[in-house]
XYZ file of C-alpha atoms in Angstrom:
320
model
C 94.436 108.925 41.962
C 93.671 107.616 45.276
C 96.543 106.559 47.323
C 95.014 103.833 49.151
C 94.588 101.755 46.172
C 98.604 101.524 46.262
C 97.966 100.519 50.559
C 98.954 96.761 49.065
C 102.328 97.851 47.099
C 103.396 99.519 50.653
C 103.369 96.124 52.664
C 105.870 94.721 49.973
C 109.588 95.488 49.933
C 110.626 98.304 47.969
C 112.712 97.940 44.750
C 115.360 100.867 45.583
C 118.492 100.234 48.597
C 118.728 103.965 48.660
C 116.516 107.272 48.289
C 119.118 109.957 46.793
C 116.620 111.520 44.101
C 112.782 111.529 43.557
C 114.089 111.085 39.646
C 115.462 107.083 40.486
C 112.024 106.714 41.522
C 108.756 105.366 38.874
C 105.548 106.742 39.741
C 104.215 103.769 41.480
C 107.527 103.952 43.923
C 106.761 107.362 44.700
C 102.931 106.371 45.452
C 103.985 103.612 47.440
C 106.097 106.113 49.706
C 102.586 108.658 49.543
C 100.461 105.759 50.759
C 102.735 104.599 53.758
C 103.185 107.816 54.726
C 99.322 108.421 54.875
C 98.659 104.831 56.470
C 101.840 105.407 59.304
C 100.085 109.075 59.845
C 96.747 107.936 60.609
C 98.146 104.742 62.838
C 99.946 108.036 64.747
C 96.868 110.045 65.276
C 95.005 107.329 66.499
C 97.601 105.977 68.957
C 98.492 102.921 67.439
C 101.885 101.768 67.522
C 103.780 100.801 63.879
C 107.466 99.426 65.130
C 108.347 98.221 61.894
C 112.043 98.787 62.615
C 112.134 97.613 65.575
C 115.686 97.167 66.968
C 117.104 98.295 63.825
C 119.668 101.745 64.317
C 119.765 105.519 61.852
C 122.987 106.881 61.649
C 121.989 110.716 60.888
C 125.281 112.637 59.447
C 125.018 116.499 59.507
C 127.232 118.690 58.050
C 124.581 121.350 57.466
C 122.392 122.239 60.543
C 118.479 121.693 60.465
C 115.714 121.865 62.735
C 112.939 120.301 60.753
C 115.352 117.222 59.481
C 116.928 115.981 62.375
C 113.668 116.064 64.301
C 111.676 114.631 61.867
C 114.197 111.505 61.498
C 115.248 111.432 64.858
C 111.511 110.735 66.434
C 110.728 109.230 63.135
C 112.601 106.225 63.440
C 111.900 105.904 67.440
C 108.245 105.631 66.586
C 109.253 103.053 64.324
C 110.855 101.337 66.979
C 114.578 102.347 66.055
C 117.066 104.575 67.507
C 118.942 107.654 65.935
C 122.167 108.218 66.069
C 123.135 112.107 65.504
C 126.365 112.409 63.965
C 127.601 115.995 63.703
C 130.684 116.862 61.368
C 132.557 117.228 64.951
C 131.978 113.568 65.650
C 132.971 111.852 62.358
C 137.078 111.515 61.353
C 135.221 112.737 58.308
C 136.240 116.148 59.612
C 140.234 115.115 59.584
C 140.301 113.796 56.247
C 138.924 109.980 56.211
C 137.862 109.715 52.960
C 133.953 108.696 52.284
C 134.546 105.308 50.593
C 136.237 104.388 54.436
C 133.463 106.250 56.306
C 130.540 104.001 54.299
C 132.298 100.497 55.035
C 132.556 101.408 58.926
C 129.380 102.716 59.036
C 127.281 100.043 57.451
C 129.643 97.485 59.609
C 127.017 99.458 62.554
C 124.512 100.614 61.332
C 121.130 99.613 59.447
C 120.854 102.965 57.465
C 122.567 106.354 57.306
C 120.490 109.422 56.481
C 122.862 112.365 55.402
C 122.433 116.161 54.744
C 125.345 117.576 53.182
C 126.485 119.975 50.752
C 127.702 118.051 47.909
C 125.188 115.621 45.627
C 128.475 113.267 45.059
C 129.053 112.958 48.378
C 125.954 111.219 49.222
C 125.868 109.164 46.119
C 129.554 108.175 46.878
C 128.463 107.010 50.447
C 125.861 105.137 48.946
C 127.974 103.237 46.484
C 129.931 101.543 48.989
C 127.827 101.486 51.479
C 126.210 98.020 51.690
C 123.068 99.626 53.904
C 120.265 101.949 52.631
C 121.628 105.904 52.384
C 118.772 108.525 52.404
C 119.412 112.061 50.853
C 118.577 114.538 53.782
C 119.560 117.282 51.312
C 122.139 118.628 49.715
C 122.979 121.919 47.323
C 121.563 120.296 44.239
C 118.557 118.130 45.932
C 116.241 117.545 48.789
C 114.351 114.593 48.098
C 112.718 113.857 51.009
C 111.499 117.158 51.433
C 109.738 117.217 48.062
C 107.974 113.929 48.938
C 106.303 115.112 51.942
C 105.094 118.240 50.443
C 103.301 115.904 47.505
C 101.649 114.370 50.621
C 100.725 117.640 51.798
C 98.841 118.618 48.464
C 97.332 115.520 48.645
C 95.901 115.430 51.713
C 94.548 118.998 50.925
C 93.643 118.502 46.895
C 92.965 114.787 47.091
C 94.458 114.519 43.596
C 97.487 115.330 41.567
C 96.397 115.106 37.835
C 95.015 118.580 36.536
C 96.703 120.641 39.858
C 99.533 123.382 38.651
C 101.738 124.184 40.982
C 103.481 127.569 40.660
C 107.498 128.039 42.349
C 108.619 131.318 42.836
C 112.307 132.497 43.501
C 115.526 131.132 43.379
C 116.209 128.052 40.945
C 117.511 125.726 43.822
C 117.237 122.623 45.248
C 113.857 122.723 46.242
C 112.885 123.870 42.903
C 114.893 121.237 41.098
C 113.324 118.053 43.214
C 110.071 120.006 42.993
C 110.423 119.659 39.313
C 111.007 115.664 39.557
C 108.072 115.655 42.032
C 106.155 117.313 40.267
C 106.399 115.041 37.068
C 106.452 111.756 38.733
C 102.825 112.287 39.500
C 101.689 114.347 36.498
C 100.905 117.497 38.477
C 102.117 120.730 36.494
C 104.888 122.922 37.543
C 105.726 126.284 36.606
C 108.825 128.152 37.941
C 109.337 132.042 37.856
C 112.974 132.241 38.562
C 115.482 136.159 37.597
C 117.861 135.400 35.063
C 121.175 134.215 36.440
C 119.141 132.346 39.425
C 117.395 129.820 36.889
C 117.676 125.718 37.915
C 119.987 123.891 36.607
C 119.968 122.707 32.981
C 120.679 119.091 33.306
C 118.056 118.696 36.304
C 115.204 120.731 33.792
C 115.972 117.901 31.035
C 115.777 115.244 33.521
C 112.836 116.335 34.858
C 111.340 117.331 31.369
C 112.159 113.772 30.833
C 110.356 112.279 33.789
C 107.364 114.585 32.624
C 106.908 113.536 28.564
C 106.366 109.885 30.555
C 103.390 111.453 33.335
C 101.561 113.504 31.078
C 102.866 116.769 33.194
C 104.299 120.032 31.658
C 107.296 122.051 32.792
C 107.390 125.730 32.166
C 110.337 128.304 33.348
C 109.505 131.738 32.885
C 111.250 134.834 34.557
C 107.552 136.220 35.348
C 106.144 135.200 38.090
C 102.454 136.513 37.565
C 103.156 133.735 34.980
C 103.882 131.019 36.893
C 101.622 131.603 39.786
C 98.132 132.652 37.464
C 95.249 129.936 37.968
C 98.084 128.030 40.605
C 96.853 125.213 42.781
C 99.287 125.543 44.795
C 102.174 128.316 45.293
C 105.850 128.016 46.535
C 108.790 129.669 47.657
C 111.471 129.341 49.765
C 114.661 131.578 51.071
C 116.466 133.670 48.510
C 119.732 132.502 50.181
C 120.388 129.055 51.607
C 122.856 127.845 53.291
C 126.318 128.455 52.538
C 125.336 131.318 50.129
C 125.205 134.076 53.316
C 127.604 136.240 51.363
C 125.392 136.727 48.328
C 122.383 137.631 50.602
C 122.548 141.172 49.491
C 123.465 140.838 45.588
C 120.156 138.409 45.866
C 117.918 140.249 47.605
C 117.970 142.745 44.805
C 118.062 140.029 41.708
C 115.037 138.576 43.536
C 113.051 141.476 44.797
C 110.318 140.902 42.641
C 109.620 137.575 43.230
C 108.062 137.964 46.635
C 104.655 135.967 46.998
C 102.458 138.682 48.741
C 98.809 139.740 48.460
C 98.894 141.363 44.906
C 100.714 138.345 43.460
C 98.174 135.841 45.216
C 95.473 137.445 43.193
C 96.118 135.528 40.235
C 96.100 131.867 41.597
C 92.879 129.832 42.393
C 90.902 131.226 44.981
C 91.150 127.735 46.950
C 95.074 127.786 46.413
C 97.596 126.704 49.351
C 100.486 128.348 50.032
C 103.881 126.058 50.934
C 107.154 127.012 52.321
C 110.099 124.201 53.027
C 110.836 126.615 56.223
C 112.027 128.442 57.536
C 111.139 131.270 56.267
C 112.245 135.017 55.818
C 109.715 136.689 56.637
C 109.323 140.066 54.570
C 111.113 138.765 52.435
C 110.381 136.055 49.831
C 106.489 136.194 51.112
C 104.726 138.244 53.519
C 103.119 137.508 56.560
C 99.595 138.134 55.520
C 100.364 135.431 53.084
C 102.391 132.737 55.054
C 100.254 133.074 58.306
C 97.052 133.526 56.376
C 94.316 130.903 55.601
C 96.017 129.790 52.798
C 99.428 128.404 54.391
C 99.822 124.224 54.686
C 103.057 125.249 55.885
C 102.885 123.029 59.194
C 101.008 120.714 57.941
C 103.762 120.411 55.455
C 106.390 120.979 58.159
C 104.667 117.622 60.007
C 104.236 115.402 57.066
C 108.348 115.441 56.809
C 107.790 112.848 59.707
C 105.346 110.605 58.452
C 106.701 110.519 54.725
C 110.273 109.969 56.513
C 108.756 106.982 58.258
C 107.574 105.732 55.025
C 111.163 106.262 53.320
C 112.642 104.433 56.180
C 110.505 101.561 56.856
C 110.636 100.859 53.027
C 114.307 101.114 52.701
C 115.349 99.384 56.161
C 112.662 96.728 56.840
């Protein structure tokens, strides 16, 4: 599939008010997001300007920290000609008790979007429901959406394709694996997950997704082996074996998953011209070594800068 044939579907306005799961999306929505992304990244590199929001203002809620995120959005929307507002948990009367139903009229009274990464999945689909602007899911336990959609930009810039690519997940069953799984289907690209029992994604996402995959033409497969998963992989990925908020189960983890490292001996099964990905940041030593995630098979900056340009492309088609 070439993206640019879907150039014309990006100047048009998109069908969605808000971008809380790849899932909500059809396939040519999450093409249309792909193709912006690529068009807003090459206007970038070559110095030309895009303020397609011009004048118009982010409202960028954190409750969980992030590096890549609130960068990403934050010069994101200036290059779009915007301005983002960082709103800590410390700033927001969200912290005292103001329920979110109160917190999504103000807001969208000020605002011309709100970008949120949070803990709960209802708490950004409550914000969106009465909030009368466009509400962007900067993650949350369950999902992260946006990161998902620039790493299918990433394996396109570096495959040029989707159909026929597998794409092999290794570790713990969360929310990267889940919208990986919704990604991964919406463009018929295969997925196969090597998760340890008791660490496995969550059933209701795996029949959504299985759902969104009967429609592409993709296959899902959970295993608990990763030389599984990752043999004759396009494209491998891991991530941390304890997010956020789950710092007290480090060690308990560490042991469930200490066989799910990507390293050199696991590597030897996928494609010889496979990539290596990483949300980031990383744990080095742990979930995948450093001859793997600094070798000549890591995207992971590449991946790590396409958060920008496929954020542009979420914002400019939600808020334009």
């Amino acid at each position: 599939m070439d993206l640019n044939l879907y150039e014309y579907k990006a100047e048009t306005a998109f069908s969605h008010k808000d971008l809380l799961s790849i899932h909500d999306l059809t396939q040519d929505e999450v093409y249309q997001i792909l193709s912006l992304g690529l068009k807003l990244k090459a206007q970038s590199k070559a110095g030309i300007p895009h303020p397609l929001l011009k004048g118009k203002t982010l409202g960028m809620i954190f409750q969980k920290s992030s590096t890549r995120t609130r960068v990403s959005f934050e010069v994101g929307i200036y290059q779009l000609g915007g301005y983002g507002l960082f709103l800590s948990s410390n700033d927001l009367q969200l912290g005292r008790g103001e329920t979110i139903a109160d917190t999504a009229r103000v807001l969208s009274r000020y605002l011309d979007g709100i970008m949120i990464r949070t803990f709960k999945q209802k708490d950004v689909e409550d914000l969106a429901h009465y909030s009368s602007i466009p509400v962007i899911n900067g993650l949350t336990d369950l999902l992260h959406p946006c990161q998902v959609l620039s790493d299918l930009l990433t394996v396109y810039e570096k495959k040029q394709r989707f159909s026929g690519l597998k794409l092999a997940f290794i570790g713990d069953g969360n929310n990267m694996a889940h919208s990986l799984m919704f990604g991964c289907a919406k463009v018929d690209m295969d997925i196969a997950l090597a998760c340890p029992e008791g660490y496995m994604p969550d059933d209701d996402i795996v029949k959504a997704a299985k759902t969104d995959a009967q429609l592409s033409g993709s296959h899902i497969t959970i295993t608990t082996d990763p030389a599984e998963a990752i043999e004759g992989a396009d494209v491998v990925y891991t991530d941390v074996w304890a997010s956020m908020g789950q710092e007290a189960e480090t060690q308990e983890r560490k042991k469930a998953m200490q066989n799910y490292q990507v390293n050199e001996s696991l590597w030897q099964l996928a494609k010889p011209d496979a990539i290596f990905m990483h949300c980031l940041p990383a744990h080095r030593g742990e979930e995948v070594t450093d001859a793997i995630i600094d070798g000549p098979m890591s995207a992971i900056f590449d991946e790590a800068e396409n958060r920008l340009h496929a954020q542009k492309a979420i914002m400019a088609l939600l808020m334009a």
